[in-house]
Each structure stands twice: as structure tokens, then as C-alpha cells.
């Protein structure tokens, strides 16, 4: 079957369709699994309370605790729905000229605010930002979301370093065509089989309730909607290196 023949292109469409259906199936299965957990928690919490109330064993304060717990589970369920919606209803980016260094600085600042949380290992956040980085044409809020997701993952990984100090380094570089942003951490990294799957929706190695496995899938969608690419590779010093390239804004684009 020669390349480019009608039969070849029909075959390709069939393969693409099968691949899309497979992805859709995985997305639906992941969503069902994730939503089922808060639903099960709500059922468990409320039916336990109902049993105790029937026996007259539930006072007002306990009732309030039960209601609060149930509401927290419903919030979790709606957070899952909101994030999945963000992934599948690809909003067209609202593009303006965006300075990636600024996005990095602001999101590092935000991440530093969360660093003082009690009971978690501190992680040192470093940056090496290229001066005179050309702007990219992009949706600032979406690009901030990418940066925050990458930082959250890197910080989480860098906390698992055992005795060593956890470190995260964000770098930017640019040339006439593209801006490159990379996030490195000195965490445990990922074995190749997991690295291949890390951008799949709902792929997570984090415990239930900690990770949904949507952060990187969302990052990939946003980066691709901006005409860019994102990839992950093992870092030579250990840990993982996530890097993305975005095309620079052409002169004359919206300011
Ligand atoms: N810097 C990293 N080092 C090691 N593993 C990573 C790193 N970043 C991502 N991963 C792996 O990729 C998986 C998927 O990441 P992703 O951000 O999509 O989901 P998550 O962090 O598990 O959950 P969510 O981002 O939805 O809260 C993670 O569970 C983790 O196994
Ligand atoms: Mg994540």
C-alpha cells in the first residue's frame, strides 16, 4: 500500500480513530475511578451518621462534623470535574505578549509562600533566568498554570530526597525562534516505563487524594495549543528535567 494512497489514508484515519477512542476510554475510566472515591466517602459518612442518628447516638456537634466532612468530599468531586473540564474543553488561548521570566518569577513567589507549611521538608527554589528573553505569544493565565503544575511536581519530588537538601532549579533560555523553560529537581526521578506514561490523564504515582494525575496532561494540552512541545528526561545529576519550548512572538503580534 503506497504512502499517500486512498487506502493508506483510510487506514490512518481508522488508526487515529481507534487511538482517540482508546484515549477517551482511558479518560472515562480515570474520571469514573476518581469521582467514585469522594462519592463512596460521602455515602460512607452519611450512612454511618444516619445509623447513629436512628439510634439517637448523634449529638448536634457530631452532626455538624459529619455534614462538614460530606461537604469537603463534594468539593473534592467538583474539583475533579473542573480540572477534567479544563483538560477536555480546550479553551482557545487569549494571546498577548508574555514574558516567560515574569511568569516564572511570579509563580516561584507563589510557591515560596506555600513553603512554610508545617511538617513538610523545605525545598530550595532556585532560578537562572536569561536576560533579554524574547516574549512569547500566549495566554498568561494558562502559562502560569503550566508553571505552577511543573513546580508543584518538582517540589513534591524534591521532598523525597532522603538526607540531601531538596532542590528545584528553573531555567530559561531563548533564541530567535523559541523560548525554552526547564524545571529540574533532585528528587528520585522516574523509571522509564513510568516516564513514558507521565503525560497520560490520570496517570499518577501519588496516593489517592494527593495526586489526580492531571497536572501534566493539562500542561501538555496548553503547551501544544501554544504551538510548543514539552518533554521529560532523566537529569544527569539525578531527578527529572521537564522542559518546554514555545515559539517566540513575531514582531507585529498583539502587544
Ligand atoms: N518532577 C517529577 N519527578 C518525579 N516524578 C514526577 C515528576 N513530575 C511528575 N512526575 C510523575 O508523573 C506523574 C503525573 O504527574 P501529574 O502532574 O500529571 O499528576 P500528579 O502530580 O500525580 O497529580 P496532579 O498534578 O493532578 O495533582 C506523577 O504522579 C509522578 O509520578
Ligand atoms: Mg502534578
PDB file of C-alpha atoms and ligand atoms in Angstrom:
ATOM      1  CA  UNK A   1       0.000   0.000   0.000  1.00  0.00           C
ATOM      2  CA  UNK A   2       1.855   3.127  -1.162  1.00  0.00           C
ATOM      3  CA  UNK A   3       2.078   6.052   1.192  1.00  0.00           C
ATOM      4  CA  UNK A   4      -0.454   8.734   0.354  1.00  0.00           C
ATOM      5  CA  UNK A   5      -2.815   6.305  -1.483  1.00  0.00           C
ATOM      6  CA  UNK A   6      -6.537   6.482  -0.575  1.00  0.00           C
ATOM      7  CA  UNK A   7      -6.261   3.081   1.124  1.00  0.00           C
ATOM      8  CA  UNK A   8      -3.284   4.267   3.191  1.00  0.00           C
ATOM      9  CA  UNK A   9      -5.031   7.419   4.331  1.00  0.00           C
ATOM     10  CA  UNK A  10      -8.198   5.439   5.186  1.00  0.00           C
ATOM     11  CA  UNK A  11      -6.079   3.074   7.259  1.00  0.00           C
ATOM     12  CA  UNK A  12      -4.513   6.073   9.038  1.00  0.00           C
ATOM     13  CA  UNK A  13      -7.924   7.539   9.829  1.00  0.00           C
ATOM     14  CA  UNK A  14      -9.026   4.194  11.260  1.00  0.00           C
ATOM     15  CA  UNK A  15      -5.908   4.009  13.413  1.00  0.00           C
ATOM     16  CA  UNK A  16      -6.359   7.591  14.567  1.00  0.00           C
ATOM     17  CA  UNK A  17      -9.991   6.929  15.392  1.00  0.00           C
ATOM     18  CA  UNK A  18      -9.093   3.790  17.339  1.00  0.00           C
ATOM     19  CA  UNK A  19      -6.393   5.717  19.204  1.00  0.00           C
ATOM     20  CA  UNK A  20      -8.829   8.511  20.063  1.00  0.00           C
ATOM     21  CA  UNK A  21     -11.436   6.021  21.265  1.00  0.00           C
ATOM     22  CA  UNK A  22      -8.810   4.314  23.385  1.00  0.00           C
ATOM     23  CA  UNK A  23      -7.805   7.665  24.916  1.00  0.00           C
ATOM     24  CA  UNK A  24     -11.447   8.517  25.529  1.00  0.00           C
ATOM     25  CA  UNK A  25     -11.960   5.151  27.230  1.00  0.00           C
ATOM     26  CA  UNK A  26      -8.944   5.743  29.476  1.00  0.00           C
ATOM     27  CA  UNK A  27     -10.148   9.242  30.317  1.00  0.00           C
ATOM     28  CA  UNK A  28     -13.637   7.978  31.170  1.00  0.00           C
ATOM     29  CA  UNK A  29     -12.246   5.125  33.283  1.00  0.00           C
ATOM     30  CA  UNK A  30      -9.925   7.506  35.131  1.00  0.00           C
ATOM     31  CA  UNK A  31     -12.695  10.005  35.722  1.00  0.00           C
ATOM     32  CA  UNK A  32     -15.058   7.299  36.957  1.00  0.00           C
ATOM     33  CA  UNK A  33     -12.425   5.989  39.358  1.00  0.00           C
ATOM     34  CA  UNK A  34     -11.580   9.425  40.741  1.00  0.00           C
ATOM     35  CA  UNK A  35     -15.188  10.571  41.159  1.00  0.00           C
ATOM     36  CA  UNK A  36     -16.138   7.280  42.755  1.00  0.00           C
ATOM     37  CA  UNK A  37     -13.839   7.917  45.685  1.00  0.00           C
ATOM     38  CA  UNK A  38     -15.475  11.076  47.042  1.00  0.00           C
ATOM     39  CA  UNK A  39     -18.894   9.545  46.256  1.00  0.00           C
ATOM     40  CA  UNK A  40     -18.032   6.447  48.268  1.00  0.00           C
ATOM     41  CA  UNK A  41     -16.716   8.649  51.081  1.00  0.00           C
ATOM     42  CA  UNK A  42     -19.944  10.679  51.115  1.00  0.00           C
ATOM     43  CA  UNK A  43     -22.090   7.521  51.199  1.00  0.00           C
ATOM     44  CA  UNK A  44     -19.972   6.028  53.972  1.00  0.00           C
ATOM     45  CA  UNK A  45     -20.005   9.236  56.049  1.00  0.00           C
ATOM     46  CA  UNK A  46     -23.736   9.882  55.672  1.00  0.00           C
ATOM     47  CA  UNK A  47     -24.946   6.312  56.105  1.00  0.00           C
ATOM     48  CA  UNK A  48     -22.840   5.931  59.261  1.00  0.00           C
ATOM     49  CA  UNK A  49     -24.356   9.148  60.584  1.00  0.00           C
ATOM     50  CA  UNK A  50     -27.871   8.022  59.647  1.00  0.00           C
ATOM     51  CA  UNK A  51     -27.413   4.756  61.563  1.00  0.00           C
ATOM     52  CA  UNK A  52     -26.178   6.583  64.648  1.00  0.00           C
ATOM     53  CA  UNK A  53     -28.945   9.221  64.369  1.00  0.00           C
ATOM     54  CA  UNK A  54     -31.605   6.474  64.213  1.00  0.00           C
ATOM     55  CA  UNK A  55     -30.250   5.062  67.443  1.00  0.00           C
ATOM     56  CA  UNK A  56     -30.257   8.551  68.965  1.00  0.00           C
ATOM     57  CA  UNK A  57     -26.439   8.465  69.238  1.00  0.00           C
ATOM     58  CA  UNK A  58     -25.617  11.597  67.266  1.00  0.00           C
ATOM     59  CA  UNK A  59     -25.478  14.913  69.037  1.00  0.00           C
ATOM     60  CA  UNK A  60     -25.510  18.300  67.332  1.00  0.00           C
ATOM     61  CA  UNK A  61     -21.745  18.807  67.313  1.00  0.00           C
ATOM     62  CA  UNK A  62     -21.191  15.361  65.779  1.00  0.00           C
ATOM     63  CA  UNK A  63     -23.854  16.086  63.175  1.00  0.00           C
ATOM     64  CA  UNK A  64     -22.021  19.272  62.196  1.00  0.00           C
ATOM     65  CA  UNK A  65     -18.752  17.334  61.815  1.00  0.00           C
ATOM     66  CA  UNK A  66     -20.473  14.806  59.571  1.00  0.00           C
ATOM     67  CA  UNK A  67     -22.011  17.496  57.383  1.00  0.00           C
ATOM     68  CA  UNK A  68     -18.687  19.291  57.123  1.00  0.00           C
ATOM     69  CA  UNK A  69     -16.909  16.097  56.080  1.00  0.00           C
ATOM     70  CA  UNK A  70     -19.578  15.367  53.459  1.00  0.00           C
ATOM     71  CA  UNK A  71     -19.242  18.885  52.041  1.00  0.00           C
ATOM     72  CA  UNK A  72     -15.454  18.507  51.853  1.00  0.00           C
ATOM     73  CA  UNK A  73     -15.910  15.332  49.785  1.00  0.00           C
ATOM     74  CA  UNK A  74     -18.337  17.085  47.423  1.00  0.00           C
ATOM     75  CA  UNK A  75     -15.746  19.862  46.960  1.00  0.00           C
ATOM     76  CA  UNK A  76     -13.182  17.254  46.026  1.00  0.00           C
ATOM     77  CA  UNK A  77     -15.593  15.782  43.450  1.00  0.00           C
ATOM     78  CA  UNK A  78     -16.283  19.165  41.887  1.00  0.00           C
ATOM     79  CA  UNK A  79     -12.564  19.990  41.824  1.00  0.00           C
ATOM     80  CA  UNK A  80     -12.032  16.796  39.817  1.00  0.00           C
ATOM     81  CA  UNK A  81     -14.816  17.742  37.403  1.00  0.00           C
ATOM     82  CA  UNK A  82     -13.428  21.282  36.982  1.00  0.00           C
ATOM     83  CA  UNK A  83      -9.931  20.003  36.217  1.00  0.00           C
ATOM     84  CA  UNK A  84     -11.156  17.420  33.720  1.00  0.00           C
ATOM     85  CA  UNK A  85     -13.289  20.055  32.064  1.00  0.00           C
ATOM     86  CA  UNK A  86     -10.195  22.249  31.772  1.00  0.00           C
ATOM     87  CA  UNK A  87      -8.494  19.372  30.007  1.00  0.00           C
ATOM     88  CA  UNK A  88     -11.189  18.433  27.512  1.00  0.00           C
ATOM     89  CA  UNK A  89     -12.866  21.743  26.665  1.00  0.00           C
ATOM     90  CA  UNK A  90      -9.739  23.240  25.187  1.00  0.00           C
ATOM     91  CA  UNK A  91     -10.287  26.946  25.570  1.00  0.00           C
ATOM     92  CA  UNK A  92      -8.642  28.921  22.817  1.00  0.00           C
ATOM     93  CA  UNK A  93      -5.756  30.747  24.472  1.00  0.00           C
ATOM     94  CA  UNK A  94      -6.198  34.520  24.817  1.00  0.00           C
ATOM     95  CA  UNK A  95      -2.923  35.534  23.351  1.00  0.00           C
ATOM     96  CA  UNK A  96      -0.863  38.549  24.302  1.00  0.00           C
ATOM     97  CA  UNK A  97       2.901  39.059  24.504  1.00  0.00           C
ATOM     98  CA  UNK A  98       4.021  37.245  27.615  1.00  0.00           C
ATOM     99  CA  UNK A  99       7.367  37.470  29.337  1.00  0.00           C
ATOM    100  CA  UNK A 100       8.157  33.947  30.492  1.00  0.00           C
ATOM    101  CA  UNK A 101      10.700  35.214  33.048  1.00  0.00           C
ATOM    102  CA  UNK A 102       7.920  37.168  34.687  1.00  0.00           C
ATOM    103  CA  UNK A 103       5.652  34.120  34.771  1.00  0.00           C
ATOM    104  CA  UNK A 104       8.489  32.152  36.382  1.00  0.00           C
ATOM    105  CA  UNK A 105       9.250  34.840  38.996  1.00  0.00           C
ATOM    106  CA  UNK A 106       5.602  35.260  39.971  1.00  0.00           C
ATOM    107  CA  UNK A 107       4.923  31.536  40.228  1.00  0.00           C
ATOM    108  CA  UNK A 108       8.137  30.931  42.195  1.00  0.00           C
ATOM    109  CA  UNK A 109       6.963  33.630  44.577  1.00  0.00           C
ATOM    110  CA  UNK A 110       3.600  31.873  44.951  1.00  0.00           C
ATOM    111  CA  UNK A 111       5.296  28.520  45.517  1.00  0.00           C
ATOM    112  CA  UNK A 112       7.600  30.060  48.136  1.00  0.00           C
ATOM    113  CA  UNK A 113       4.543  31.213  50.077  1.00  0.00           C
ATOM    114  CA  UNK A 114       3.476  27.586  50.456  1.00  0.00           C
ATOM    115  CA  UNK A 115       6.956  26.535  51.539  1.00  0.00           C
ATOM    116  CA  UNK A 116       6.455  27.371  55.169  1.00  0.00           C
ATOM    117  CA  UNK A 117       3.795  24.649  55.567  1.00  0.00           C
ATOM    118  CA  UNK A 118       4.326  22.779  58.793  1.00  0.00           C
ATOM    119  CA  UNK A 119       5.521  19.229  58.739  1.00  0.00           C
ATOM    120  CA  UNK A 120       6.897  19.255  55.181  1.00  0.00           C
ATOM    121  CA  UNK A 121      10.557  19.231  54.242  1.00  0.00           C
ATOM    122  CA  UNK A 122      11.787  22.562  52.963  1.00  0.00           C
ATOM    123  CA  UNK A 123      12.949  22.658  49.354  1.00  0.00           C
ATOM    124  CA  UNK A 124      15.311  25.268  47.956  1.00  0.00           C
ATOM    125  CA  UNK A 125      13.856  27.002  44.882  1.00  0.00           C
ATOM    126  CA  UNK A 126      16.481  28.430  42.531  1.00  0.00           C
ATOM    127  CA  UNK A 127      16.310  30.200  39.201  1.00  0.00           C
ATOM    128  CA  UNK A 128      18.637  31.072  36.335  1.00  0.00           C
ATOM    129  CA  UNK A 129      16.705  33.334  34.021  1.00  0.00           C
ATOM    130  CA  UNK A 130      18.123  34.511  30.715  1.00  0.00           C
ATOM    131  CA  UNK A 131      18.290  38.296  30.448  1.00  0.00           C
ATOM    132  CA  UNK A 132      16.663  39.756  27.325  1.00  0.00           C
ATOM    133  CA  UNK A 133      14.411  36.745  26.826  1.00  0.00           C
ATOM    134  CA  UNK A 134      12.136  37.406  23.833  1.00  0.00           C
ATOM    135  CA  UNK A 135       8.385  37.423  24.608  1.00  0.00           C
ATOM    136  CA  UNK A 136       6.114  34.588  23.528  1.00  0.00           C
ATOM    137  CA  UNK A 137       2.598  34.987  22.209  1.00  0.00           C
ATOM    138  CA  UNK A 138       0.435  33.260  24.758  1.00  0.00           C
ATOM    139  CA  UNK A 139      -2.279  33.153  27.356  1.00  0.00           C
ATOM    140  CA  UNK A 140      -0.613  34.341  30.564  1.00  0.00           C
ATOM    141  CA  UNK A 141      -3.041  32.591  32.904  1.00  0.00           C
ATOM    142  CA  UNK A 142      -2.642  29.275  31.077  1.00  0.00           C
ATOM    143  CA  UNK A 143       1.145  29.596  31.052  1.00  0.00           C
ATOM    144  CA  UNK A 144       1.087  30.361  34.784  1.00  0.00           C
ATOM    145  CA  UNK A 145      -0.934  27.186  35.245  1.00  0.00           C
ATOM    146  CA  UNK A 146       1.765  25.220  33.415  1.00  0.00           C
ATOM    147  CA  UNK A 147       4.482  26.749  35.578  1.00  0.00           C
ATOM    148  CA  UNK A 148       2.591  26.035  38.803  1.00  0.00           C
ATOM    149  CA  UNK A 149       1.934  22.407  37.840  1.00  0.00           C
ATOM    150  CA  UNK A 150       5.590  21.826  36.973  1.00  0.00           C
ATOM    151  CA  UNK A 151       6.738  23.490  40.191  1.00  0.00           C
ATOM    152  CA  UNK A 152       4.258  21.517  42.299  1.00  0.00           C
ATOM    153  CA  UNK A 153       5.549  18.247  40.817  1.00  0.00           C
ATOM    154  CA  UNK A 154       9.202  19.228  41.173  1.00  0.00           C
ATOM    155  CA  UNK A 155       8.773  20.375  44.775  1.00  0.00           C
ATOM    156  CA  UNK A 156       6.908  17.188  45.630  1.00  0.00           C
ATOM    157  CA  UNK A 157       9.711  15.120  44.087  1.00  0.00           C
ATOM    158  CA  UNK A 158      12.484  17.160  45.733  1.00  0.00           C
ATOM    159  CA  UNK A 159      10.951  16.455  49.140  1.00  0.00           C
ATOM    160  CA  UNK A 160      11.691  12.758  48.620  1.00  0.00           C
ATOM    161  CA  UNK A 161      15.480  13.189  48.600  1.00  0.00           C
ATOM    162  CA  UNK A 162      16.127  11.482  51.924  1.00  0.00           C
ATOM    163  CA  UNK A 163      19.104  13.114  53.663  1.00  0.00           C
ATOM    164  CA  UNK A 164      20.090  15.567  50.909  1.00  0.00           C
ATOM    165  CA  UNK A 165      18.642  19.038  50.645  1.00  0.00           C
ATOM    166  CA  UNK A 166      15.738  19.137  48.178  1.00  0.00           C
ATOM    167  CA  UNK A 167      16.383  21.483  45.255  1.00  0.00           C
ATOM    168  CA  UNK A 168      14.434  22.773  42.308  1.00  0.00           C
ATOM    169  CA  UNK A 169      16.002  24.873  39.577  1.00  0.00           C
ATOM    170  CA  UNK A 170      14.032  26.785  36.949  1.00  0.00           C
ATOM    171  CA  UNK A 171      15.970  27.943  33.902  1.00  0.00           C
ATOM    172  CA  UNK A 172      15.032  29.969  30.862  1.00  0.00           C
ATOM    173  CA  UNK A 173      16.881  30.333  27.590  1.00  0.00           C
ATOM    174  CA  UNK A 174      15.916  31.859  24.309  1.00  0.00           C
ATOM    175  CA  UNK A 175      16.943  32.238  20.718  1.00  0.00           C
ATOM    176  CA  UNK A 176      15.335  33.862  17.705  1.00  0.00           C
ATOM    177  CA  UNK A 177      12.824  31.029  17.278  1.00  0.00           C
ATOM    178  CA  UNK A 178      11.889  29.785  20.681  1.00  0.00           C
ATOM    179  CA  UNK A 179      11.945  30.257  24.413  1.00  0.00           C
ATOM    180  CA  UNK A 180      12.927  27.227  26.438  1.00  0.00           C
ATOM    181  CA  UNK A 181      11.824  26.758  30.008  1.00  0.00           C
ATOM    182  CA  UNK A 182      13.125  23.916  32.115  1.00  0.00           C
ATOM    183  CA  UNK A 183      12.378  22.727  35.611  1.00  0.00           C
ATOM    184  CA  UNK A 184      14.870  20.419  37.295  1.00  0.00           C
ATOM    185  CA  UNK A 185      14.597  18.709  40.641  1.00  0.00           C
ATOM    186  CA  UNK A 186      16.912  16.425  42.563  1.00  0.00           C
ATOM    187  CA  UNK A 187      14.145  14.021  43.565  1.00  0.00           C
ATOM    188  CA  UNK A 188      14.064  10.289  42.828  1.00  0.00           C
ATOM    189  CA  UNK A 189      13.132  10.667  39.132  1.00  0.00           C
ATOM    190  CA  UNK A 190      11.004   8.069  37.386  1.00  0.00           C
ATOM    191  CA  UNK A 191      11.705   4.678  35.848  1.00  0.00           C
ATOM    192  CA  UNK A 192      11.388   4.692  32.018  1.00  0.00           C
ATOM    193  CA  UNK A 193       8.076   2.778  31.992  1.00  0.00           C
ATOM    194  CA  UNK A 194       6.507   5.427  34.211  1.00  0.00           C
ATOM    195  CA  UNK A 195       8.196   8.302  32.396  1.00  0.00           C
ATOM    196  CA  UNK A 196       6.557   7.176  29.166  1.00  0.00           C
ATOM    197  CA  UNK A 197       3.136   7.433  30.775  1.00  0.00           C
ATOM    198  CA  UNK A 198       3.511  10.570  32.858  1.00  0.00           C
ATOM    199  CA  UNK A 199       1.619  12.837  30.432  1.00  0.00           C
ATOM    200  CA  UNK A 200      -1.398  10.488  30.286  1.00  0.00           C
ATOM    201  CA  UNK A 201      -4.507  11.819  32.024  1.00  0.00           C
ATOM    202  CA  UNK A 202      -4.948  10.183  35.444  1.00  0.00           C
ATOM    203  CA  UNK A 203      -1.501   8.601  35.478  1.00  0.00           C
ATOM    204  CA  UNK A 204      -0.204   9.206  38.987  1.00  0.00           C
ATOM    205  CA  UNK A 205       2.165   7.564  41.441  1.00  0.00           C
ATOM    206  CA  UNK A 206       0.849   9.697  44.287  1.00  0.00           C
ATOM    207  CA  UNK A 207      -1.569   8.332  46.885  1.00  0.00           C
ATOM    208  CA  UNK A 208      -5.326   8.808  46.446  1.00  0.00           C
ATOM    209  CA  UNK A 209      -6.339  12.281  47.443  1.00  0.00           C
ATOM    210  CA  UNK A 210      -2.822  13.659  46.811  1.00  0.00           C
ATOM    211  CA  UNK A 211      -2.445  13.380  43.047  1.00  0.00           C
ATOM    212  CA  UNK A 212      -5.066  13.183  40.340  1.00  0.00           C
ATOM    213  CA  UNK A 213      -2.644  12.650  37.505  1.00  0.00           C
ATOM    214  CA  UNK A 214      -3.984  15.589  35.531  1.00  0.00           C
ATOM    215  CA  UNK A 215      -1.286  18.256  36.015  1.00  0.00           C
ATOM    216  CA  UNK A 216       1.000  17.190  33.176  1.00  0.00           C
ATOM    217  CA  UNK A 217      -1.843  16.271  30.812  1.00  0.00           C
ATOM    218  CA  UNK A 218      -3.110  19.839  31.268  1.00  0.00           C
ATOM    219  CA  UNK A 219       0.412  21.241  30.772  1.00  0.00           C
ATOM    220  CA  UNK A 220       0.800  19.286  27.540  1.00  0.00           C
ATOM    221  CA  UNK A 221      -2.560  20.463  26.194  1.00  0.00           C
ATOM    222  CA  UNK A 222      -1.729  24.095  26.955  1.00  0.00           C
ATOM    223  CA  UNK A 223       1.797  23.945  25.553  1.00  0.00           C
ATOM    224  CA  UNK A 224       0.583  22.278  22.338  1.00  0.00           C
ATOM    225  CA  UNK A 225      -2.212  24.851  21.997  1.00  0.00           C
ATOM    226  CA  UNK A 226       0.599  27.428  22.049  1.00  0.00           C
ATOM    227  CA  UNK A 227       2.434  25.677  19.236  1.00  0.00           C
ATOM    228  CA  UNK A 228       5.057  24.314  21.620  1.00  0.00           C
ATOM    229  CA  UNK A 229       6.398  21.000  22.910  1.00  0.00           C
ATOM    230  CA  UNK A 230       7.026  19.578  26.363  1.00  0.00           C
ATOM    231  CA  UNK A 231       9.152  16.615  27.336  1.00  0.00           C
ATOM    232  CA  UNK A 232      10.649  14.864  30.314  1.00  0.00           C
ATOM    233  CA  UNK A 233      14.057  13.274  30.636  1.00  0.00           C
ATOM    234  CA  UNK A 234      16.190  11.952  33.439  1.00  0.00           C
ATOM    235  CA  UNK A 235      18.524  14.672  34.717  1.00  0.00           C
ATOM    236  CA  UNK A 236      22.257  13.858  34.672  1.00  0.00           C
ATOM    237  CA  UNK A 237      22.533  14.866  38.363  1.00  0.00           C
ATOM    238  CA  UNK A 238      19.565  12.646  39.295  1.00  0.00           C
ATOM    239  CA  UNK A 239      15.914  13.614  39.424  1.00  0.00           C
ATOM    240  CA  UNK A 240      13.897  14.722  36.461  1.00  0.00           C
ATOM    241  CA  UNK A 241      14.156  17.504  33.914  1.00  0.00           C
ATOM    242  CA  UNK A 242      10.929  18.801  32.406  1.00  0.00           C
ATOM    243  CA  UNK A 243      11.463  21.202  29.555  1.00  0.00           C
ATOM    244  CA  UNK A 244       9.237  23.022  27.162  1.00  0.00           C
ATOM    245  CA  UNK A 245       9.739  25.138  24.087  1.00  0.00           C
ATOM    246  CA  UNK A 246       7.389  27.894  22.969  1.00  0.00           C
ATOM    247  CA  UNK A 247       7.705  29.848  19.736  1.00  0.00           C
ATOM    248  CA  UNK A 248       8.674  33.498  20.254  1.00  0.00           C
ATOM    249  CA  UNK A 249       6.160  36.216  19.387  1.00  0.00           C
ATOM    250  CA  UNK A 250       6.755  37.657  15.978  1.00  0.00           C
ATOM    251  CA  UNK A 251       7.201  41.411  15.682  1.00  0.00           C
ATOM    252  CA  UNK A 252       3.875  42.937  14.929  1.00  0.00           C
ATOM    253  CA  UNK A 253       1.821  40.433  17.006  1.00  0.00           C
ATOM    254  CA  UNK A 254      -0.568  41.884  19.598  1.00  0.00           C
ATOM    255  CA  UNK A 255       1.154  43.785  22.422  1.00  0.00           C
TER     256      UNK A 255
HETATM  257  N1  LIG B   1       9.454  16.058  38.881  1.00  0.00           N
HETATM  258  C1  LIG B   1       8.999  14.805  38.937  1.00  0.00           C
HETATM  259  N2  LIG B   1       9.752  13.816  39.460  1.00  0.00           N
HETATM  260  C2  LIG B   1       9.297  12.537  39.523  1.00  0.00           C
HETATM  261  N3  LIG B   1       8.094  12.160  39.065  1.00  0.00           N
HETATM  262  C3  LIG B   1       7.310  13.095  38.523  1.00  0.00           C
HETATM  263  C4  LIG B   1       7.696  14.465  38.428  1.00  0.00           C
HETATM  264  N4  LIG B   1       6.698  15.152  37.829  1.00  0.00           N
HETATM  265  C5  LIG B   1       5.724  14.258  37.579  1.00  0.00           C
HETATM  266  N5  LIG B   1       6.072  13.037  37.991  1.00  0.00           N
HETATM  267  C6  LIG B   1       5.296  11.794  37.879  1.00  0.00           C
HETATM  268  O1  LIG B   1       4.291  11.968  36.906  1.00  0.00           O
HETATM  269  C7  LIG B   1       3.016  11.677  37.490  1.00  0.00           C
HETATM  270  C8  LIG B   1       1.975  12.525  36.813  1.00  0.00           C
HETATM  271  O2  LIG B   1       2.161  13.906  37.136  1.00  0.00           O
HETATM  272  P1  LIG B   1       0.917  14.868  37.080  1.00  0.00           P
HETATM  273  O3  LIG B   1       1.353  16.233  37.458  1.00  0.00           O
HETATM  274  O4  LIG B   1       0.228  14.694  35.768  1.00  0.00           O
HETATM  275  O5  LIG B   1      -0.080  14.265  38.165  1.00  0.00           O
HETATM  276  P2  LIG B   1       0.057  14.286  39.758  1.00  0.00           P
HETATM  277  O6  LIG B   1       1.103  15.260  40.179  1.00  0.00           O
HETATM  278  O7  LIG B   1       0.194  12.884  40.199  1.00  0.00           O
HETATM  279  O8  LIG B   1      -1.397  14.829  40.189  1.00  0.00           O
HETATM  280  P3  LIG B   1      -1.980  16.297  39.936  1.00  0.00           P
HETATM  281  O9  LIG B   1      -0.951  17.106  39.228  1.00  0.00           O
HETATM  282  O10 LIG B   1      -3.208  16.080  39.111  1.00  0.00           O
HETATM  283  O11 LIG B   1      -2.267  16.812  41.302  1.00  0.00           O
HETATM  284  C9  LIG B   1       3.207  11.944  38.976  1.00  0.00           C
HETATM  285  O12 LIG B   1       2.279  11.227  39.767  1.00  0.00           O
HETATM  286  C10 LIG B   1       4.624  11.439  39.184  1.00  0.00           C
HETATM  287  O13 LIG B   1       4.651  10.041  39.247  1.00  0.00           O
HETATM  288 MG1  LIG B   2       1.119  17.251  39.363  1.00  0.00          MG
END
